[in-house]
Structure formats: structure tokens, C-alpha cells
Coordinates of C-alpha atoms in Angstrom, one line a residue:
Chain A
X1 CA -0.4 -0.1 0.1
X2 CA 1.6 3.6 -0.8
X3 CA 2.3 5.7 1.8
X4 CA -0.8 8.4 0.9
X5 CA -3.7 5.7 1.0
X6 CA -4.7 6.6 4.8
X7 CA -4.9 9.8 4.1
X8 CA -7.9 9.3 2.2
X9 CA -9.8 8.6 5.5
X10 CA -8.2 11.6 6.9
X11 CA -9.8 14.9 8.0
X12 CA -9.5 17.5 5.8
X13 CA -7.2 19.6 8.2
X14 CA -4.1 17.7 7.9
X15 CA -2.1 17.5 5.1
X16 CA -0.5 13.3 4.6
X17 CA 3.4 13.2 5.0
X18 CA 3.0 12.1 1.1
X19 CA 2.1 15.4 0.2
X20 CA 3.1 19.0 0.0
X21 CA 1.1 21.8 1.0
X22 CA 0.8 25.0 -0.9
X23 CA -1.4 28.5 -0.1
X24 CA -2.4 30.0 -3.3
X25 CA -3.9 33.3 -2.7
X26 CA -6.6 34.0 -5.8
X27 CA -8.5 37.2 -7.6
X28 CA -11.3 36.3 -10.0
X29 CA -13.8 37.4 -11.7
X30 CA -17.1 35.4 -10.9
X31 CA -19.0 36.2 -14.0
X32 CA -19.6 33.2 -16.3
X33 CA -18.2 30.4 -12.9
X34 CA -20.7 28.5 -11.0
X35 CA -19.4 29.9 -8.3
X36 CA -16.4 28.4 -6.4
X37 CA -17.5 24.6 -5.7
X38 CA -17.2 22.5 -8.4
X39 CA -20.2 20.7 -9.9
X40 CA -20.8 16.9 -10.4
X41 CA -22.9 18.0 -13.8
X42 CA -19.8 18.2 -16.6
X43 CA -19.9 21.3 -18.5
X44 CA -20.0 23.9 -15.7
X45 CA -17.2 26.3 -15.5
X46 CA -16.2 26.6 -11.5
X47 CA -13.3 28.0 -10.1
X48 CA -12.0 25.2 -7.7
X49 CA -12.1 23.0 -11.3
X50 CA -10.4 25.3 -13.2
X51 CA -7.5 25.7 -10.3
X52 CA -7.7 21.9 -9.5
X53 CA -7.1 21.1 -13.0
X54 CA -4.8 23.9 -13.7
X55 CA -2.8 22.1 -10.7
X56 CA -3.0 18.7 -12.1
X57 CA -1.4 19.4 -15.6
X58 CA 1.2 21.1 -13.4
X59 CA 1.8 18.4 -11.7
X60 CA 2.0 15.7 -15.0
X61 CA -1.2 14.5 -14.2
X62 CA -1.2 14.1 -10.3
X63 CA -5.0 14.3 -9.0
X64 CA -5.0 17.7 -7.3
X65 CA -7.7 18.5 -4.6
X66 CA -8.4 21.8 -3.4
X67 CA -9.8 23.3 0.0
X68 CA -10.8 27.5 -0.1
X69 CA -11.2 29.0 2.8
X70 CA -14.9 30.6 1.4
X71 CA -16.5 29.1 -1.8
X72 CA -18.5 32.0 -3.3
X73 CA -21.4 31.6 -5.2
X74 CA -21.6 32.2 -8.4
X75 CA -21.6 35.6 -10.2
X76 CA -19.3 36.6 -6.7
X77 CA -16.2 37.8 -6.9
X78 CA -13.0 37.9 -4.9
X79 CA -9.1 40.0 -5.0
X80 CA -8.4 37.8 -1.8
X81 CA -9.6 34.6 -1.9
X82 CA -7.4 31.5 -0.7
X83 CA -7.1 28.3 -1.3
X84 CA -5.0 25.4 -0.2
X85 CA -3.5 22.4 -3.3
X86 CA -1.7 19.2 -1.9
X87 CA 0.9 18.4 -4.3
X88 CA 2.6 15.0 -4.3
X89 CA 5.4 15.7 -2.4
X90 CA 8.1 14.5 -5.6
X91 CA 6.7 17.1 -7.5
X92 CA 9.5 20.3 -5.6
X93 CA 9.0 23.5 -7.3
X94 CA 9.3 27.2 -6.6
X95 CA 6.7 29.6 -5.3
X96 CA 6.7 31.5 -8.9
X97 CA 6.5 28.7 -10.4
X98 CA 3.4 27.4 -8.5
X99 CA 2.2 30.8 -9.1
X100 CA 2.7 31.0 -12.9
X101 CA 2.4 27.9 -13.8
X102 CA -1.4 27.7 -12.5
X103 CA -1.6 31.5 -14.4
X104 CA -0.6 29.6 -17.3
X105 CA -3.1 26.7 -17.8
X106 CA -5.8 28.8 -15.9
X107 CA -5.4 31.5 -19.2
X108 CA -7.8 32.6 -21.1
X109 CA -10.3 32.7 -17.6
X110 CA -9.9 35.6 -15.0
X111 CA -8.9 33.6 -12.4
X112 CA -5.7 34.3 -11.2
X113 CA -3.0 33.1 -8.5
X114 CA -1.1 36.2 -6.7
X115 CA 1.0 34.9 -4.8
X116 CA 1.9 30.5 -4.2
X117 CA 3.6 29.8 -0.6
X118 CA 4.3 26.5 0.6
X119 CA 2.9 25.7 4.0
X120 CA 3.1 23.3 6.6
X121 CA 0.9 20.5 6.3
X122 CA -1.2 21.6 9.7
X123 CA -1.9 25.0 7.8
X124 CA -5.5 24.6 6.4
X125 CA -7.3 27.5 3.9
X126 CA -10.5 26.9 5.2
X127 CA -9.8 25.5 8.8
X128 CA -7.2 27.7 9.4
X129 CA -9.4 31.2 8.8
X130 CA -10.0 33.3 11.8
X131 CA -11.7 35.8 9.9
X132 CA -13.1 36.7 6.3
X133 CA -13.6 40.1 4.5
X134 CA -16.2 40.9 2.0
X135 CA -17.2 43.9 0.3
X136 CA -20.3 44.5 -1.2
X137 CA -20.5 47.6 -3.8
X138 CA -23.4 49.5 -5.0
X139 CA -23.1 52.1 -7.8
X140 CA -25.8 54.5 -6.8
X141 CA -26.8 56.9 -9.5
X142 CA -29.2 57.4 -13.1
X143 CA -26.8 55.7 -15.5
X144 CA -26.1 51.9 -15.7
X145 CA -22.5 51.0 -15.3
X146 CA -20.4 50.8 -19.1
X147 CA -17.2 50.6 -17.3
X148 CA -17.8 48.2 -14.0
X149 CA -20.4 46.4 -15.7
X150 CA -21.1 42.9 -13.6
X151 CA -18.9 43.8 -11.4
X152 CA -21.5 46.6 -9.4
X153 CA -25.0 46.7 -8.1
X154 CA -27.0 49.4 -10.1
X155 CA -29.1 51.0 -8.0
X156 CA -30.8 54.0 -9.2
X157 CA -32.2 55.9 -6.7
X158 CA -30.0 58.2 -4.1
X159 CA -29.1 56.3 -0.9
X160 CA -29.3 57.5 2.6
X161 CA -26.2 56.5 3.7
X162 CA -26.7 57.5 7.1
X163 CA -29.9 55.8 7.7
X164 CA -27.5 52.3 6.4
X165 CA -25.3 53.0 8.8
X166 CA -27.7 52.8 11.7
X167 CA -29.3 50.0 10.6
X168 CA -25.9 48.5 9.9
X169 CA -25.2 49.1 13.6
X170 CA -28.1 47.3 14.6
X171 CA -26.4 43.9 12.8
X172 CA -22.6 44.7 14.9
X173 CA -21.7 41.4 16.9
X174 CA -23.0 38.3 18.4
X175 CA -26.9 37.0 17.2
X176 CA -28.8 34.3 15.9
X177 CA -28.3 35.4 11.8
X178 CA -31.6 32.7 10.7
X179 CA -33.3 36.0 8.8
X180 CA -29.8 36.8 7.3
X181 CA -29.2 33.2 6.0
X182 CA -30.1 31.7 3.2
X183 CA -33.3 28.8 3.5
X184 CA -31.0 26.3 1.8
X185 CA -28.2 27.3 4.3
X186 CA -26.1 23.8 5.8
X187 CA -24.2 25.5 8.3
X188 CA -25.0 24.0 11.7
X189 CA -25.4 26.9 14.5
X190 CA -26.9 30.1 12.6
X191 CA -25.1 32.1 15.2
X192 CA -22.3 34.5 14.3
X193 CA -20.1 37.4 15.4
X194 CA -20.3 40.2 13.2
X195 CA -17.6 42.4 13.6
X196 CA -17.3 45.4 10.8
X197 CA -20.1 46.1 9.1
X198 CA -19.2 50.0 7.3
X199 CA -20.9 51.6 4.9
X200 CA -19.5 55.0 3.2
X201 CA -19.9 56.7 0.1
X202 CA -17.4 56.7 -2.2
X203 CA -18.3 59.3 -5.4
X204 CA -21.1 57.5 -7.4
X205 CA -20.6 54.8 -4.7
X206 CA -22.1 53.0 -1.9
X207 CA -19.4 50.6 -0.5
X208 CA -20.7 48.0 2.5
X209 CA -17.1 46.3 4.3
X210 CA -18.0 42.9 6.3
X211 CA -16.7 41.2 8.1
X212 CA -16.5 38.0 10.7
X213 CA -14.7 35.1 11.4
X214 CA -17.3 33.5 9.1
X215 CA -20.8 33.9 7.8
X216 CA -23.9 32.2 7.1
X217 CA -24.3 31.3 3.1
X218 CA -25.6 34.7 2.0
X219 CA -25.2 36.5 4.3
X220 CA -23.6 39.1 3.2
X221 CA -25.5 39.4 0.5
X222 CA -28.6 39.5 2.4
X223 CA -27.8 42.3 5.1
X224 CA -26.4 44.3 1.7
X225 CA -30.2 43.8 -0.1
X226 CA -32.4 44.7 3.3
X227 CA -29.4 48.0 3.9
X228 CA -30.5 49.1 0.5
X229 CA -34.2 48.9 1.7
X230 CA -33.1 51.3 4.2
X231 CA -31.2 53.8 2.2
X232 CA -33.9 54.2 -0.2
X233 CA -36.9 54.8 3.1
X234 CA -38.5 52.1 2.9
X235 CA -37.7 50.7 6.0
X236 CA -36.6 53.2 9.2
X237 CA -33.5 51.9 10.2
X238 CA -34.6 50.3 13.7
X239 CA -36.8 47.5 11.5
X240 CA -33.0 45.8 10.4
X241 CA -33.3 44.5 14.8
X242 CA -36.6 44.1 14.6
X243 CA -36.3 41.3 11.4
X244 CA -32.6 40.2 13.1
X245 CA -34.7 39.5 16.2
X246 CA -37.3 37.2 14.7
X247 CA -35.4 34.9 13.4
X248 CA -37.2 34.2 10.1
X249 CA -35.8 34.6 7.2
X250 CA -39.0 36.3 5.6
X251 CA -38.5 39.0 7.9
X252 CA -35.7 40.4 5.9
X253 CA -35.1 42.3 2.9
X254 CA -34.4 40.6 -0.4
X255 CA -30.7 38.9 -1.4
X256 CA -28.7 41.8 -3.6
X257 CA -27.7 40.3 -6.5
X258 CA -24.1 38.6 -6.6
X259 CA -22.1 40.7 -9.1
X260 CA -21.6 43.3 -6.7
X261 CA -20.0 41.3 -3.7
X262 CA -16.5 40.3 -3.9
X263 CA -14.2 38.3 -0.7
X264 CA -11.6 41.2 -0.3
X265 CA -9.5 38.7 2.0
X266 CA -9.0 35.7 5.1
X267 CA -7.4 36.4 7.7
X268 CA -4.6 34.0 9.6
X269 CA -3.0 33.7 12.4
X270 CA -0.3 32.8 10.7
X271 CA -0.5 34.3 7.3
X272 CA 1.7 32.3 4.7
X273 CA 1.8 35.6 2.4
X274 CA 3.4 38.1 4.5
X275 CA 6.3 36.4 4.3
Chain B
X1 CA -36.5 76.5 -47.4
X2 CA -35.7 75.2 -44.5
X3 CA -34.2 77.5 -42.1
X4 CA -32.1 74.6 -41.5
X5 CA -30.8 74.2 -44.6
X6 CA -27.9 77.3 -44.7
X7 CA -26.3 75.6 -41.5
X8 CA -25.0 72.6 -43.7
X9 CA -22.3 75.0 -45.1
X10 CA -21.8 76.7 -41.3
X11 CA -18.3 75.9 -39.0
X12 CA -18.9 73.0 -36.7
X13 CA -19.0 75.4 -34.1
X14 CA -22.0 76.7 -34.0
X15 CA -25.8 75.3 -33.9
X16 CA -27.9 76.3 -36.8
X17 CA -31.3 78.3 -34.9
X18 CA -33.3 75.7 -35.9
X19 CA -31.6 73.0 -32.9
X20 CA -31.7 72.6 -29.5
X21 CA -27.5 71.5 -28.6
X22 CA -27.4 69.4 -26.1
X23 CA -24.1 68.5 -24.1
X24 CA -23.6 64.9 -22.8
X25 CA -21.0 63.9 -20.4
X26 CA -20.3 59.8 -21.0
X27 CA -18.5 56.7 -19.9
X28 CA -17.6 54.1 -21.4
X29 CA -15.4 50.5 -22.2
X30 CA -13.6 51.4 -25.2
X31 CA -13.4 47.5 -26.2
X32 CA -14.8 45.4 -29.0
X33 CA -15.2 49.1 -30.9
X34 CA -12.8 50.7 -33.6
X35 CA -12.7 54.0 -30.9
X36 CA -15.0 57.2 -31.0
X37 CA -15.2 58.0 -34.8
X38 CA -17.9 56.4 -37.0
X39 CA -16.1 54.2 -39.7
X40 CA -17.4 54.2 -43.6
X41 CA -17.4 50.4 -43.7
X42 CA -20.5 48.3 -41.7
X43 CA -20.3 46.5 -39.3
X44 CA -17.7 48.2 -37.4
X45 CA -18.8 49.5 -34.4
X46 CA -18.0 53.1 -33.0
X47 CA -18.7 55.2 -29.6
X48 CA -19.9 58.1 -32.3
X49 CA -22.2 55.8 -34.2
X50 CA -24.0 54.0 -31.0
X51 CA -24.9 57.2 -30.0
X52 CA -26.1 59.0 -33.4
X53 CA -28.2 55.8 -33.9
X54 CA -29.9 56.0 -29.8
X55 CA -30.5 60.5 -30.8
X56 CA -31.7 59.4 -34.3
X57 CA -34.2 56.6 -32.4
X58 CA -34.9 58.9 -29.5
X59 CA -35.9 61.9 -32.2
X60 CA -38.0 59.6 -33.9
X61 CA -36.1 58.9 -36.5
X62 CA -34.1 62.9 -36.9
X63 CA -30.4 62.5 -38.2
X64 CA -28.5 63.5 -35.5
X65 CA -24.8 63.8 -35.7
X66 CA -22.2 64.9 -33.2
X67 CA -19.1 66.5 -32.5
X68 CA -16.7 65.0 -29.4
X69 CA -14.1 66.0 -26.9
X70 CA -11.4 63.6 -27.9
X71 CA -12.1 61.2 -30.5
X72 CA -10.4 58.6 -28.2
X73 CA -8.5 55.5 -30.0
X74 CA -10.2 51.6 -30.3
X75 CA -9.7 50.1 -27.0
X76 CA -9.6 53.3 -25.1
X77 CA -11.8 53.8 -22.1
X78 CA -13.5 57.1 -21.1
X79 CA -14.8 57.8 -17.6
X80 CA -16.0 61.7 -18.8
X81 CA -15.6 61.9 -22.2
X82 CA -17.8 64.9 -23.6
X83 CA -19.9 65.9 -26.4
X84 CA -22.8 67.4 -28.1
X85 CA -25.8 66.7 -30.1
X86 CA -28.3 68.9 -32.4
X87 CA -31.6 68.0 -31.5
X88 CA -34.5 69.6 -33.7
X89 CA -35.6 72.6 -32.0
X90 CA -39.1 71.2 -32.3
X91 CA -38.0 67.5 -30.1
X92 CA -38.5 69.1 -26.6
X93 CA -37.0 66.4 -24.1
X94 CA -35.8 67.3 -20.4
X95 CA -32.5 66.4 -19.3
X96 CA -33.2 63.0 -17.6
X97 CA -35.0 61.7 -20.7
X98 CA -32.3 62.6 -23.0
X99 CA -30.1 60.9 -20.8
X100 CA -32.0 58.1 -20.1
X101 CA -33.3 58.3 -23.8
X102 CA -29.9 57.3 -25.1
X103 CA -28.9 55.3 -22.2
X104 CA -32.2 52.5 -23.6
X105 CA -31.1 53.1 -26.9
X106 CA -28.0 52.3 -26.4
X107 CA -28.1 48.8 -24.8
X108 CA -26.8 46.2 -23.9
X109 CA -23.2 48.2 -25.0
X110 CA -20.7 49.3 -22.6
X111 CA -21.6 52.9 -23.3
X112 CA -23.8 55.8 -21.3
X113 CA -24.4 58.9 -20.6
X114 CA -23.7 59.9 -17.6
X115 CA -25.5 63.4 -17.6
X116 CA -27.0 65.6 -20.4
X117 CA -28.0 69.1 -20.5
X118 CA -29.4 71.5 -22.4
X119 CA -26.5 74.3 -23.7
X120 CA -26.0 77.6 -26.5
X121 CA -25.9 77.6 -29.7
X122 CA -22.0 78.9 -29.9
X123 CA -21.1 76.0 -27.1
X124 CA -19.3 73.2 -28.5
X125 CA -17.6 70.2 -27.1
X126 CA -14.4 70.2 -29.2
X127 CA -14.0 73.7 -29.6
X128 CA -15.1 75.6 -26.5
X129 CA -12.5 72.8 -24.3
X130 CA -10.0 74.1 -22.3
X131 CA -8.5 70.8 -21.2
X132 CA -8.0 67.5 -21.7
X133 CA -7.2 64.8 -18.7
X134 CA -6.5 61.1 -19.4
X135 CA -5.5 58.6 -17.0
X136 CA -3.3 56.0 -18.0
X137 CA -2.8 52.9 -16.0
X138 CA -0.2 49.9 -15.7
X139 CA -0.6 47.0 -12.9
X140 CA 2.4 46.2 -11.9
X141 CA 2.6 42.7 -11.1
X142 CA 3.5 39.0 -11.7
X143 CA -0.4 38.1 -11.8
X144 CA -2.3 39.1 -15.6
X145 CA -5.2 41.3 -14.1
X146 CA -8.4 39.1 -13.8
X147 CA -10.7 41.9 -11.9
X148 CA -9.7 44.5 -14.9
X149 CA -8.9 42.5 -17.5
X150 CA -8.9 45.2 -20.6
X151 CA -8.7 48.2 -18.4
X152 CA -5.1 47.7 -17.2
X153 CA -1.6 47.5 -19.2
X154 CA -0.1 44.8 -17.1
X155 CA 3.5 44.7 -16.5
X156 CA 5.5 42.1 -14.9
X157 CA 8.7 43.6 -14.3
X158 CA 8.6 46.0 -10.7
X159 CA 9.2 49.8 -11.9
X160 CA 10.9 52.2 -10.6
X161 CA 8.1 55.1 -10.3
X162 CA 10.9 58.0 -9.2
X163 CA 12.5 57.6 -12.0
X164 CA 9.5 57.5 -14.2
X165 CA 8.4 60.6 -12.3
X166 CA 11.7 62.3 -12.9
X167 CA 11.4 61.6 -16.8
X168 CA 7.9 63.0 -16.8
X169 CA 9.8 66.0 -14.9
X170 CA 10.9 66.7 -18.9
X171 CA 8.1 66.4 -21.2
X172 CA 6.4 69.3 -18.7
X173 CA 5.1 72.6 -20.6
X174 CA 5.6 74.0 -24.3
X175 CA 7.4 71.7 -26.6
X176 CA 7.4 70.6 -29.8
X177 CA 6.0 66.5 -29.0
X178 CA 6.8 65.4 -32.3
X179 CA 8.9 62.3 -30.6
X180 CA 5.7 61.6 -29.3
X181 CA 3.2 61.7 -32.1
X182 CA 1.6 59.0 -34.2
X183 CA 3.0 59.7 -37.8
X184 CA -0.5 59.6 -39.3
X185 CA -1.4 62.6 -36.3
X186 CA -2.8 65.0 -38.7
X187 CA -2.5 68.0 -36.1
X188 CA -1.5 71.0 -38.5
X189 CA 1.4 72.1 -35.6
X190 CA 2.9 69.4 -33.1
X191 CA 3.6 71.8 -30.4
X192 CA 1.4 71.3 -27.2
X193 CA 2.0 72.4 -24.0
X194 CA 2.1 69.5 -20.9
X195 CA 0.2 71.2 -18.3
X196 CA 0.5 68.1 -15.6
X197 CA 1.9 64.2 -16.0
X198 CA 2.1 63.2 -12.9
X199 CA 3.3 59.1 -11.8
X200 CA 1.9 57.6 -8.6
X201 CA 2.3 54.0 -7.6
X202 CA -1.3 53.1 -5.9
X203 CA -0.9 49.6 -4.4
X204 CA -0.4 47.2 -7.3
X205 CA -0.5 50.0 -10.0
X206 CA 1.1 52.5 -11.6
X207 CA -0.7 55.7 -12.3
X208 CA -0.3 58.3 -14.6
X209 CA -2.1 61.2 -14.6
X210 CA -1.5 63.9 -17.8
X211 CA -3.0 67.1 -19.2
X212 CA -3.1 69.7 -21.4
X213 CA -5.3 72.0 -23.6
X214 CA -5.4 69.2 -26.3
X215 CA -3.1 66.1 -27.3
X216 CA -1.8 65.1 -30.2
X217 CA -2.3 61.6 -31.4
X218 CA -0.8 58.5 -29.6
X219 CA 0.9 61.5 -27.5
X220 CA -0.2 60.0 -23.8
X221 CA 0.2 56.1 -24.7
X222 CA 3.8 57.3 -26.3
X223 CA 4.7 58.9 -23.2
X224 CA 3.5 55.8 -21.1
X225 CA 4.7 53.8 -23.1
X226 CA 8.5 55.7 -23.1
X227 CA 7.9 55.9 -19.2
X228 CA 7.5 52.4 -19.2
X229 CA 11.0 52.4 -20.6
X230 CA 12.5 54.2 -17.5
X231 CA 10.4 52.3 -14.5
X232 CA 11.9 49.4 -16.3
X233 CA 15.4 50.5 -15.7
X234 CA 16.0 49.9 -19.6
X235 CA 16.1 53.9 -20.3
X236 CA 17.5 56.7 -17.5
X237 CA 15.1 59.7 -17.2
X238 CA 17.4 62.2 -18.8
X239 CA 16.7 60.3 -21.8
X240 CA 13.4 61.2 -22.7
X241 CA 14.5 64.4 -22.7
X242 CA 16.9 63.9 -25.2
X243 CA 14.3 61.9 -27.2
X244 CA 11.9 64.8 -26.9
X245 CA 14.9 67.4 -28.5
X246 CA 14.9 65.0 -31.6
X247 CA 12.1 65.2 -32.9
X248 CA 11.6 62.2 -34.0
X249 CA 9.4 59.5 -33.6
X250 CA 11.9 56.8 -33.7
X251 CA 13.7 58.6 -30.5
X252 CA 11.0 57.8 -28.3
X253 CA 9.6 54.6 -26.7
X254 CA 6.8 52.2 -28.0
X255 CA 3.5 53.0 -28.1
X256 CA 1.7 51.4 -24.8
X257 CA -1.6 49.7 -25.2
X258 CA -5.0 51.2 -25.6
X259 CA -6.8 48.9 -22.9
X260 CA -4.6 51.0 -19.5
X261 CA -5.7 54.7 -21.0
X262 CA -8.7 56.2 -20.1
X263 CA -9.7 59.9 -20.7
X264 CA -10.8 61.0 -17.4
X265 CA -11.8 64.8 -18.0
X266 CA -12.6 68.0 -20.0
X267 CA -12.5 71.3 -18.9
X268 CA -15.0 73.9 -20.2
X269 CA -15.0 78.0 -19.0
X270 CA -18.6 77.2 -18.8
X271 CA -18.9 74.0 -17.9
X272 CA -22.3 72.4 -18.4
X273 CA -22.5 70.0 -15.7
X274 CA -21.6 71.5 -13.0
X275 CA -24.9 73.4 -12.8

């Protein structure tokens, strides 16, 4: 039996000794993808599938699997996604070669590895992550986007950013976020601690920055869709507190579209990309 | 004879009394277009053609012509382009209707009117302009662009921004810019006054901001392509002064690609969009 066989029954959070684990920092445009996660249906393009297929080609045919910090939905972008890949230990490559090689094989798709770093087998892109940061951008003007079509949510009505900021304050901290999770969300607990939910105007944009140790499925988009109701004056800021307390998805606002959302960063106690 | 007939022989810079002149502020993604200028060959998509055809539809079939402040090349973008359109005087529309109507007819192309304003017949988008501002953006990192593919120039080698800034200083002011104009440039004089040529680093980007009363054909891209040689250390900053003095296109660097260039604004003594 080869050394790697027992690893198949191991938990995801440690690499078997026969592999070399690589962390990758990624940027992508989520349009045209079914999302991060590889689908069983053939012909559907996923970020994960693209990355793993590139890794397989880079390692001359080895079946390389990846684990990510955030399984982004279809149409959602990333400027600071993190994943890890387990290469066979006998494949010795430099950080620059892993980055450039993966990028070469992912061409011409709008997905790139910004940095690649070897990590200890205990390090795990998903389970070692201690924070996730997302940015939701609204283009708030009459004209539809021309330069950023597909990368912002276009909202015509002028939004009241002060009201949105007041509403956002009600969501900060540790809560049962049932009202803001997708009904299909598979997380065991609906309780999360929201560390940051800033709303600011930047010229024609209204930018929402959210950070937490982890988020529920659709949580950022559901919060953005609800804050937009406040920005339009259709909801009072305090209604967001009532929606949260209701612990019922129907009590909160609609899910904002994916194109405004971008995973901007993942935090680690030991950040492989800072060295 | 209708009133409008004599107008056909008038110079471009005044509207005949039978028309209502509209100024439009525009944003567009230049990819997929042959540039601003309408081409005689059918099947080639130009920004001008798209705008004029939309204006014709908005005015129920009138043949509407436009004049622009800057005839951008194929692949060049704009966030603050200005043009004017002459509508028949009997077509009375509000500013919001002109903006929204033109945008409706230009769908789904990545071209939009941000603002539309009625102007006096003497006001001319081209001849009343007293300044043009362009931004040239270089994405200076190893990985190709994923989120901004087609909207930046990708340069892998780390650029020396201080050297580029020293080089840019040699180009400021009034000069014969023959070395930096396209050989096909049709301007009568190669003399221009460059009011601004700033180079700064913004994270992974190197951004060049240029402003002048007017520019020669390809001038900003030729300056950007030359500054990049300095940034790579292939040229000393002082070589840019020698290239300028040579008054010979072959003395300067290559033309930077169109995708990094964006027309960001046009200045007027009477700015129709500030009211």
C-alpha cells in the first residue's frame, strides 16, 4: 500500500506526509462561473475545477484537490480568496513557478493566483482562517455601469448612507442570523459574530465592508439587500433590528445580486502570504 | 427652403438656430469598438455611431450628428468624455429623458450618458474645451489581471516610479512633441503644452495622470510607453529629454497599448455639467 492511502480517511484539516501543501492567494471575476465549488455536471465552469485542473496539469497528471476559505457563489468576485492545494511531495517547484504555472494553465479565464506559498501540513485554508472580509459595492447613479458592468449592483435611487449606517449598527456583534441566512444554508448554527459592517459613500458608489470569523450562506448579500431598503427610505433603520430578532428569513430584505460582492481577504494567525 | 438648410455650410462650432444643442457627459469601455469615430465601413462599431443612432431613435428618425472633445482610439476607455448633439428644435425633452433615452437605445453596449444638459448654440464640445485629462493605468505585478482585464496595461517587471517621475518632468511645459505623436497624426502643429504628467504608485498599480489643453494623436500612449522603459531601468530619466529634443518619433519609446488609457475629463470655461 502506498503511504498516501491512509490519508483518504483523514479529516480535511491536515495534509498526509507524502504531500507538499501550497497556499494560494487568488483574484477572480465570478461572471461565467457556477461559483467556487466544482459541480458534478460536466460543462459547468467552477473556480475550483479550473484551479484543480491547472494543478493537475502542472504536476504532470496528479489528481490535485483543493480546500478554500470561502466557497463563493456564482457571479461573486474575489480579490483576496485563499485556498490550499496538496501536491505530491516529489514535485518540487518554486513559489514563482507554482504561481506562474497555475496562471498559465488557467488562461484565458479571469482567474489568477497572485501568490503561492508552501505551508506546513497542519495549515488549512478553511479551518485555519480566523476572519473573512467581503466588500459589497453599489453603483448609485441614474446611468447603468459601463466600465464596471457585472462588478457592481446598480441602484438608481439616491441612497441615504447615514440611515444605512444606523441600520448596520444593529447587526454588529454576536447574533442568531437566521433572518439573513439562505434557507438552503447548511451551517449547523445560525449564530455568528459580525465584527464589522461599515457603510460609506465613495463618489458614485456606496460601499459596504463586512468582516467576521465566518459568514452564513448569502449572509452578506442578504444584509446588503436589507440595508438597501433602508437607504431607499422604505425601511426605518430600527426595522433591521426587528428583522434580526424575528429569526425568520422572511422578516429581512431580499438577497442583493451576486455581482456587487467581492471576497477581499481572509485572515490567519499565521499568514503565509506576509512572508 | 427650410431654415436649417443654410446651416449645412456653417462651421462646426455653432448650432443653426433651428436646433437645440445638448451636451452629454459619457462613460464607456472601449473594448469591442473601433474607437470614437464613426467608420464608413458597415459592421464596425464606433461610440459615435452608437450615440448618433440612439439620438436618431430618440428624436423619431432625425439625422442627429455629434461632435466630441476627444476622438479616442479603439480599445481606449472614457469616464468623462464630452460630446454635443444637435436635436431638432421642435423636439422638447428634459435632461433626464435625454440621458435615459440615449442609454436605453445604447443598451446593451458598455456606453452610457452620465448627464445631459442643454447648451447655448455657441457652446461646442470640441472647440470650447480648454483642457483634457487622461489617466494611464499599469497593473504592475506578476499575475495577469483577472478583475480588470482589458482595462489596464499588465507589466510584470517592478517599475521604478521615482525614475518615471523624474523622466516625466522633462516633458512638462510647451514643446514640439513630434517624438511622441503618431506618424499618422493630422494636427497642423506638433507643439503642445503639457500641464500635468504625474506618476504615482497606488498598491499594485502605477498610475500616470496627464492634462493639457489638447494632445497629439497617440501622445499619452507614446509618453506612457516611454516612461515604462525608464521604469524598467532600460532608459535613464534624462534620455526622455533627449528623445523629446530629437523631434523624431523613432527617438522615443513604443506606443503603450490602448487598454490602459482612459479619458477622465474635459474642462470648459462654462461647464454645462456643473449646474
